[in-house]
Amino acid sequence: MNRRNTKGYIGLFLGLASIAAIIVAVFVPFTKLTGFGIDGKITFFGTINVALCWIGVVLAIAAIVFGAMSKKDADKKGPRKSGVIIGIICIVLGLIASLVVGLLSMFTEFINSEGTDGVIANIIRDDPNTKKQVDDVIKGIQEMAGVKKNGISSSESTPQASDNTESEVSDSASGSSTVSEDA
C-alpha cells in the first residue's frame, strides 16, 4: 500500500507559505507616505508589513508542529523533516524581519503625522543632532518623490506660531497679566 504523509506535506507547504509572507513583508512596502508634501508618491513599510512578518512566524510555528507530527507516520511516504527545518529558519528570519520592518514603520508613522506623533517625534524633541539627521532623511525622501525639499523644520514653524497666538489671545481675553512661556 502506497500512502502519503499528509501532515508532512502540510508542514512543508506551511513552511513555504511562511517564506513567502516574510519575503513579501520585507521587499514590498505597502503604506503610502502622505506627510511633508510627499502626498502618496512613495510607499514605505507600515503595519501591513509588520503583520505579514508575524503571519510568517505563525505559519513557521505551524510548519514545525505539522513536521513533528509527521515523524510519527514513519510508514508513509513524503516529507518529514523539511517542515521543521524550514519552520525553524523562518521563525528566526521572521523575528528579525519584524524587528527591522517595525522600526521602519515607525518612520512611516512619523512622516504621515507630519512629525507630530510617534516614537521618532518624541526622540527628536530632545536631541537637536538627531533632529538634523531626520531632517536630512526627510529632505532625501522629498527629493526622491520630486517635491520641494522643505524637511521637517518648515512644517514645525507654522503650528508653533499659531499656538503662541492662541495662548496670547486666551491670556488677554481672561485679563491675566502673565506672559506665556511659548512667547
mmCIF file with all atom_site columns, N, CA and C in Angstrom, residues 25-26 28-34 43-54 96-113 117-121 141:
data_model
loop_
_atom_site.group_PDB
_atom_site.id
_atom_site.type_symbol
_atom_site.label_atom_id
_atom_site.label_alt_id
_atom_site.label_comp_id
_atom_site.label_asym_id
_atom_site.label_entity_id
_atom_site.label_seq_id
_atom_site.pdbx_PDB_ins_code
_atom_site.Cartn_x
_atom_site.Cartn_y
_atom_site.Cartn_z
_atom_site.occupancy
_atom_site.B_iso_or_equiv
_atom_site.pdbx_formal_charge
_atom_site.auth_seq_id
_atom_site.auth_comp_id
_atom_site.auth_asym_id
_atom_site.auth_atom_id
_atom_site.pdbx_PDB_model_num
ATOM 1   N N  . ALA A 1 25  ? 6.764  40.770 3.031  1.00 0.00 ? 25  ALA A N  1
ATOM 2   C CA . ALA A 1 25  ? 6.806  41.795 4.073  1.00 0.00 ? 25  ALA A CA 1
ATOM 3   C C  . ALA A 1 25  ? 8.078  42.628 4.005  1.00 0.00 ? 25  ALA A C  1
ATOM 4   N N  . VAL A 1 26  ? 9.186  42.015 3.654  1.00 0.00 ? 26  VAL A N  1
ATOM 5   C CA . VAL A 1 26  ? 10.470 42.715 3.650  1.00 0.00 ? 26  VAL A CA 1
ATOM 6   C C  . VAL A 1 26  ? 10.712 43.480 2.354  1.00 0.00 ? 26  VAL A C  1
ATOM 7   N N  . VAL A 1 28  ? 8.250  44.362 -0.191 1.00 0.00 ? 28  VAL A N  1
ATOM 8   C CA . VAL A 1 28  ? 7.151  45.088 -0.828 1.00 0.00 ? 28  VAL A CA 1
ATOM 9   C C  . VAL A 1 28  ? 6.544  46.065 0.180  1.00 0.00 ? 28  VAL A C  1
ATOM 10  N N  . PRO A 1 29  ? 6.925  47.351 0.115  1.00 0.00 ? 29  PRO A N  1
ATOM 11  C CA . PRO A 1 29  ? 6.308  48.336 1.009  1.00 0.00 ? 29  PRO A CA 1
ATOM 12  C C  . PRO A 1 29  ? 4.874  48.640 0.567  1.00 0.00 ? 29  PRO A C  1
ATOM 13  N N  . PHE A 1 30  ? 3.957  48.694 1.529  1.00 0.00 ? 30  PHE A N  1
ATOM 14  C CA . PHE A 1 30  ? 2.535  48.840 1.203  1.00 0.00 ? 30  PHE A CA 1
ATOM 15  C C  . PHE A 1 30  ? 1.929  50.187 1.579  1.00 0.00 ? 30  PHE A C  1
ATOM 16  N N  . THR A 1 31  ? 2.527  50.923 2.507  1.00 0.00 ? 31  THR A N  1
ATOM 17  C CA . THR A 1 31  ? 1.900  52.132 3.033  1.00 0.00 ? 31  THR A CA 1
ATOM 18  C C  . THR A 1 31  ? 2.433  53.366 2.312  1.00 0.00 ? 31  THR A C  1
ATOM 19  N N  . LYS A 1 32  ? 1.527  54.209 1.841  1.00 0.00 ? 32  LYS A N  1
ATOM 20  C CA . LYS A 1 32  ? 1.926  55.438 1.153  1.00 0.00 ? 32  LYS A CA 1
ATOM 21  C C  . LYS A 1 32  ? 2.329  56.496 2.168  1.00 0.00 ? 32  LYS A C  1
ATOM 22  N N  . LEU A 1 33  ? 3.384  57.225 1.847  1.00 0.00 ? 33  LEU A N  1
ATOM 23  C CA . LEU A 1 33  ? 3.810  58.348 2.672  1.00 0.00 ? 33  LEU A CA 1
ATOM 24  C C  . LEU A 1 33  ? 3.017  59.575 2.250  1.00 0.00 ? 33  LEU A C  1
ATOM 25  N N  . THR A 1 34  ? 2.322  60.189 3.201  1.00 0.00 ? 34  THR A N  1
ATOM 26  C CA . THR A 1 34  ? 1.434  61.294 2.859  1.00 0.00 ? 34  THR A CA 1
ATOM 27  C C  . THR A 1 34  ? 1.855  62.629 3.459  1.00 0.00 ? 34  THR A C  1
ATOM 28  N N  . THR A 1 43  ? 5.841  54.781 -1.474 1.00 0.00 ? 43  THR A N  1
ATOM 29  C CA . THR A 1 43  ? 5.336  53.855 -0.466 1.00 0.00 ? 43  THR A CA 1
ATOM 30  C C  . THR A 1 43  ? 6.493  53.377 0.386  1.00 0.00 ? 43  THR A C  1
ATOM 31  N N  . PHE A 1 44  ? 6.165  53.040 1.640  1.00 0.00 ? 44  PHE A N  1
ATOM 32  C CA . PHE A 1 44  ? 7.182  52.577 2.576  1.00 0.00 ? 44  PHE A CA 1
ATOM 33  C C  . PHE A 1 44  ? 6.556  51.529 3.481  1.00 0.00 ? 44  PHE A C  1
ATOM 34  N N  . PHE A 1 45  ? 7.295  51.040 4.431  1.00 0.00 ? 45  PHE A N  1
ATOM 35  C CA . PHE A 1 45  ? 6.825  49.967 5.295  1.00 0.00 ? 45  PHE A CA 1
ATOM 36  C C  . PHE A 1 45  ? 5.841  50.495 6.331  1.00 0.00 ? 45  PHE A C  1
ATOM 37  N N  . GLY A 1 46  ? 4.801  49.702 6.599  1.00 0.00 ? 46  GLY A N  1
ATOM 38  C CA . GLY A 1 46  ? 3.790  50.094 7.561  1.00 0.00 ? 46  GLY A CA 1
ATOM 39  C C  . GLY A 1 46  ? 3.268  48.893 8.331  1.00 0.00 ? 46  GLY A C  1
ATOM 40  N N  . THR A 1 47  ? 2.092  49.043 8.889  1.00 0.00 ? 47  THR A N  1
ATOM 41  C CA . THR A 1 47  ? 1.527  47.992 9.737  1.00 0.00 ? 47  THR A CA 1
ATOM 42  C C  . THR A 1 47  ? 1.211  46.719 8.944  1.00 0.00 ? 47  THR A C  1
ATOM 43  N N  . ILE A 1 48  ? 0.909  46.848 7.675  1.00 0.00 ? 48  ILE A N  1
ATOM 44  C CA . ILE A 1 48  ? 0.646  45.659 6.858  1.00 0.00 ? 48  ILE A CA 1
ATOM 45  C C  . ILE A 1 48  ? 1.911  44.807 6.758  1.00 0.00 ? 48  ILE A C  1
ATOM 46  N N  . ASN A 1 49  ? 3.050  45.459 6.592  1.00 0.00 ? 49  ASN A N  1
ATOM 47  C CA . ASN A 1 49  ? 4.305  44.721 6.504  1.00 0.00 ? 49  ASN A CA 1
ATOM 48  C C  . ASN A 1 49  ? 4.643  44.033 7.827  1.00 0.00 ? 49  ASN A C  1
ATOM 49  N N  . VAL A 1 50  ? 4.410  44.722 8.930  1.00 0.00 ? 50  VAL A N  1
ATOM 50  C CA . VAL A 1 50  ? 4.661  44.118 10.241 1.00 0.00 ? 50  VAL A CA 1
ATOM 51  C C  . VAL A 1 50  ? 3.739  42.917 10.451 1.00 0.00 ? 50  VAL A C  1
ATOM 52  N N  . ALA A 1 51  ? 2.478  43.066 10.075 1.00 0.00 ? 51  ALA A N  1
ATOM 53  C CA . ALA A 1 51  ? 1.525  41.959 10.215 1.00 0.00 ? 51  ALA A CA 1
ATOM 54  C C  . ALA A 1 51  ? 1.950  40.754 9.371  1.00 0.00 ? 51  ALA A C  1
ATOM 55  N N  . LEU A 1 52  ? 2.438  41.013 8.164  1.00 0.00 ? 52  LEU A N  1
ATOM 56  C CA . LEU A 1 52  ? 2.906  39.902 7.317  1.00 0.00 ? 52  LEU A CA 1
ATOM 57  C C  . LEU A 1 52  ? 4.105  39.179 7.933  1.00 0.00 ? 52  LEU A C  1
ATOM 58  N N  . CYS A 1 53  ? 4.974  39.908 8.586  1.00 0.00 ? 53  CYS A N  1
ATOM 59  C CA . CYS A 1 53  ? 6.100  39.267 9.276  1.00 0.00 ? 53  CYS A CA 1
ATOM 60  C C  . CYS A 1 53  ? 5.598  38.328 10.363 1.00 0.00 ? 53  CYS A C  1
ATOM 61  N N  . TRP A 1 54  ? 4.637  38.800 11.138 1.00 0.00 ? 54  TRP A N  1
ATOM 62  C CA . TRP A 1 54  ? 4.100  37.971 12.228 1.00 0.00 ? 54  TRP A CA 1
ATOM 63  C C  . TRP A 1 54  ? 3.283  36.803 11.687 1.00 0.00 ? 54  TRP A C  1
ATOM 64  N N  . ILE A 1 96  ? 13.549 38.571 13.147 1.00 0.00 ? 96  ILE A N  1
ATOM 65  C CA . ILE A 1 96  ? 14.478 39.639 12.737 1.00 0.00 ? 96  ILE A CA 1
ATOM 66  C C  . ILE A 1 96  ? 13.781 40.603 11.782 1.00 0.00 ? 96  ILE A C  1
ATOM 67  N N  . ALA A 1 97  ? 13.040 40.064 10.821 1.00 0.00 ? 97  ALA A N  1
ATOM 68  C CA . ALA A 1 97  ? 12.335 40.904 9.848  1.00 0.00 ? 97  ALA A CA 1
ATOM 69  C C  . ALA A 1 97  ? 11.276 41.767 10.532 1.00 0.00 ? 97  ALA A C  1
ATOM 70  N N  . SER A 1 98  ? 10.565 41.209 11.517 1.00 0.00 ? 98  SER A N  1
ATOM 71  C CA . SER A 1 98  ? 9.539  42.006 12.195 1.00 0.00 ? 98  SER A CA 1
ATOM 72  C C  . SER A 1 98  ? 10.159 43.139 12.997 1.00 0.00 ? 98  SER A C  1
ATOM 73  N N  . LEU A 1 99  ? 11.350 42.929 13.542 1.00 0.00 ? 99  LEU A N  1
ATOM 74  C CA . LEU A 1 99  ? 12.043 44.000 14.254 1.00 0.00 ? 99  LEU A CA 1
ATOM 75  C C  . LEU A 1 99  ? 12.448 45.116 13.292 1.00 0.00 ? 99  LEU A C  1
ATOM 76  N N  . VAL A 1 100 ? 13.065 44.759 12.185 1.00 0.00 ? 100 VAL A N  1
ATOM 77  C CA . VAL A 1 100 ? 13.529 45.755 11.211 1.00 0.00 ? 100 VAL A CA 1
ATOM 78  C C  . VAL A 1 100 ? 12.344 46.481 10.572 1.00 0.00 ? 100 VAL A C  1
ATOM 79  N N  . VAL A 1 101 ? 11.363 45.733 10.130 1.00 0.00 ? 101 VAL A N  1
ATOM 80  C CA . VAL A 1 101 ? 10.199 46.346 9.479  1.00 0.00 ? 101 VAL A CA 1
ATOM 81  C C  . VAL A 1 101 ? 9.411  47.192 10.484 1.00 0.00 ? 101 VAL A C  1
ATOM 82  N N  . GLY A 1 102 ? 9.362  46.763 11.727 1.00 0.00 ? 102 GLY A N  1
ATOM 83  C CA . GLY A 1 102 ? 8.696  47.556 12.763 1.00 0.00 ? 102 GLY A CA 1
ATOM 84  C C  . GLY A 1 102 ? 9.383  48.896 12.972 1.00 0.00 ? 102 GLY A C  1
ATOM 85  N N  . LEU A 1 103 ? 10.701 48.893 12.980 1.00 0.00 ? 103 LEU A N  1
ATOM 86  C CA . LEU A 1 103 ? 11.434 50.150 13.112 1.00 0.00 ? 103 LEU A CA 1
ATOM 87  C C  . LEU A 1 103 ? 11.191 51.065 11.907 1.00 0.00 ? 103 LEU A C  1
ATOM 88  N N  . LEU A 1 104 ? 11.173 50.481 10.720 1.00 0.00 ? 104 LEU A N  1
ATOM 89  C CA . LEU A 1 104 ? 10.915 51.286 9.519  1.00 0.00 ? 104 LEU A CA 1
ATOM 90  C C  . LEU A 1 104 ? 9.481  51.809 9.490  1.00 0.00 ? 104 LEU A C  1
ATOM 91  N N  . SER A 1 105 ? 8.551  51.050 10.035 1.00 0.00 ? 105 SER A N  1
ATOM 92  C CA . SER A 1 105 ? 7.162  51.523 10.047 1.00 0.00 ? 105 SER A CA 1
ATOM 93  C C  . SER A 1 105 ? 6.977  52.674 11.039 1.00 0.00 ? 105 SER A C  1
ATOM 94  N N  . MET A 1 106 ? 7.852  52.771 12.048 1.00 0.00 ? 106 MET A N  1
ATOM 95  C CA . MET A 1 106 ? 7.808  53.944 12.926 1.00 0.00 ? 106 MET A CA 1
ATOM 96  C C  . MET A 1 106 ? 8.161  55.205 12.149 1.00 0.00 ? 106 MET A C  1
ATOM 97  N N  . PHE A 1 107 ? 9.041  55.083 11.185 1.00 0.00 ? 107 PHE A N  1
ATOM 98  C CA . PHE A 1 107 ? 9.394  56.230 10.348 1.00 0.00 ? 107 PHE A CA 1
ATOM 99  C C  . PHE A 1 107 ? 8.211  56.637 9.477  1.00 0.00 ? 107 PHE A C  1
ATOM 100 N N  . THR A 1 108 ? 7.470  55.648 8.986  1.00 0.00 ? 108 THR A N  1
ATOM 101 C CA . THR A 1 108 ? 6.259  55.940 8.207  1.00 0.00 ? 108 THR A CA 1
ATOM 102 C C  . THR A 1 108 ? 5.243  56.686 9.062  1.00 0.00 ? 108 THR A C  1
ATOM 103 N N  . GLU A 1 109 ? 5.075  56.244 10.299 1.00 0.00 ? 109 GLU A N  1
ATOM 104 C CA . GLU A 1 109 ? 4.143  56.918 11.215 1.00 0.00 ? 109 GLU A CA 1
ATOM 105 C C  . GLU A 1 109 ? 4.569  58.368 11.436 1.00 0.00 ? 109 GLU A C  1
ATOM 106 N N  . PHE A 1 110 ? 5.859  58.597 11.586 1.00 0.00 ? 110 PHE A N  1
ATOM 107 C CA . PHE A 1 110 ? 6.373  59.948 11.788 1.00 0.00 ? 110 PHE A CA 1
ATOM 108 C C  . PHE A 1 110 ? 6.080  60.833 10.580 1.00 0.00 ? 110 PHE A C  1
ATOM 109 N N  . ILE A 1 111 ? 6.337  60.321 9.394  1.00 0.00 ? 111 ILE A N  1
ATOM 110 C CA . ILE A 1 111 ? 6.114  61.127 8.187  1.00 0.00 ? 111 ILE A CA 1
ATOM 111 C C  . ILE A 1 111 ? 4.628  61.397 7.973  1.00 0.00 ? 111 ILE A C  1
ATOM 112 N N  . ASN A 1 112 ? 3.794  60.375 8.122  1.00 0.00 ? 112 ASN A N  1
ATOM 113 C CA . ASN A 1 112 ? 2.366  60.555 7.860  1.00 0.00 ? 112 ASN A CA 1
ATOM 114 C C  . ASN A 1 112 ? 1.682  61.441 8.896  1.00 0.00 ? 112 ASN A C  1
ATOM 115 N N  . SER A 1 113 ? 2.280  61.606 10.080 1.00 0.00 ? 113 SER A N  1
ATOM 116 C CA . SER A 1 113 ? 1.700  62.508 11.081 1.00 0.00 ? 113 SER A CA 1
ATOM 117 C C  . SER A 1 113 ? 2.345  63.890 11.031 1.00 0.00 ? 113 SER A C  1
ATOM 118 N N  . ASP A 1 117 ? 3.671  62.907 15.782 1.00 0.00 ? 117 ASP A N  1
ATOM 119 C CA . ASP A 1 117 ? 3.267  61.728 16.538 1.00 0.00 ? 117 ASP A CA 1
ATOM 120 C C  . ASP A 1 117 ? 4.291  60.615 16.358 1.00 0.00 ? 117 ASP A C  1
ATOM 121 N N  . GLY A 1 118 ? 4.393  59.756 17.343 1.00 0.00 ? 118 GLY A N  1
ATOM 122 C CA . GLY A 1 118 ? 5.227  58.580 17.227 1.00 0.00 ? 118 GLY A CA 1
ATOM 123 C C  . GLY A 1 118 ? 6.513  58.645 18.037 1.00 0.00 ? 118 GLY A C  1
ATOM 124 N N  . VAL A 1 119 ? 7.222  57.559 18.031 1.00 0.00 ? 119 VAL A N  1
ATOM 125 C CA . VAL A 1 119 ? 8.455  57.422 18.792 1.00 0.00 ? 119 VAL A CA 1
ATOM 126 C C  . VAL A 1 119 ? 9.530  58.373 18.267 1.00 0.00 ? 119 VAL A C  1
ATOM 127 N N  . ILE A 1 120 ? 9.653  58.477 16.980 1.00 0.00 ? 120 ILE A N  1
ATOM 128 C CA . ILE A 1 120 ? 10.692 59.338 16.396 1.00 0.00 ? 120 ILE A CA 1
ATOM 129 C C  . ILE A 1 120 ? 10.431 60.801 16.741 1.00 0.00 ? 120 ILE A C  1
ATOM 130 N N  . ALA A 1 121 ? 9.173  61.221 16.747 1.00 0.00 ? 121 ALA A N  1
ATOM 131 C CA . ALA A 1 121 ? 8.839  62.598 17.114 1.00 0.00 ? 121 ALA A CA 1
ATOM 132 C C  . ALA A 1 121 ? 9.257  62.882 18.554 1.00 0.00 ? 121 ALA A C  1
ATOM 133 N N  . ILE A 1 141 ? 13.996 61.962 1.044  1.00 0.00 ? 141 ILE A N  1
ATOM 134 C CA . ILE A 1 141 ? 12.752 61.317 0.600  1.00 0.00 ? 141 ILE A CA 1
ATOM 135 C C  . ILE A 1 141 ? 11.935 62.275 -0.256 1.00 0.00 ? 141 ILE A C  1
#
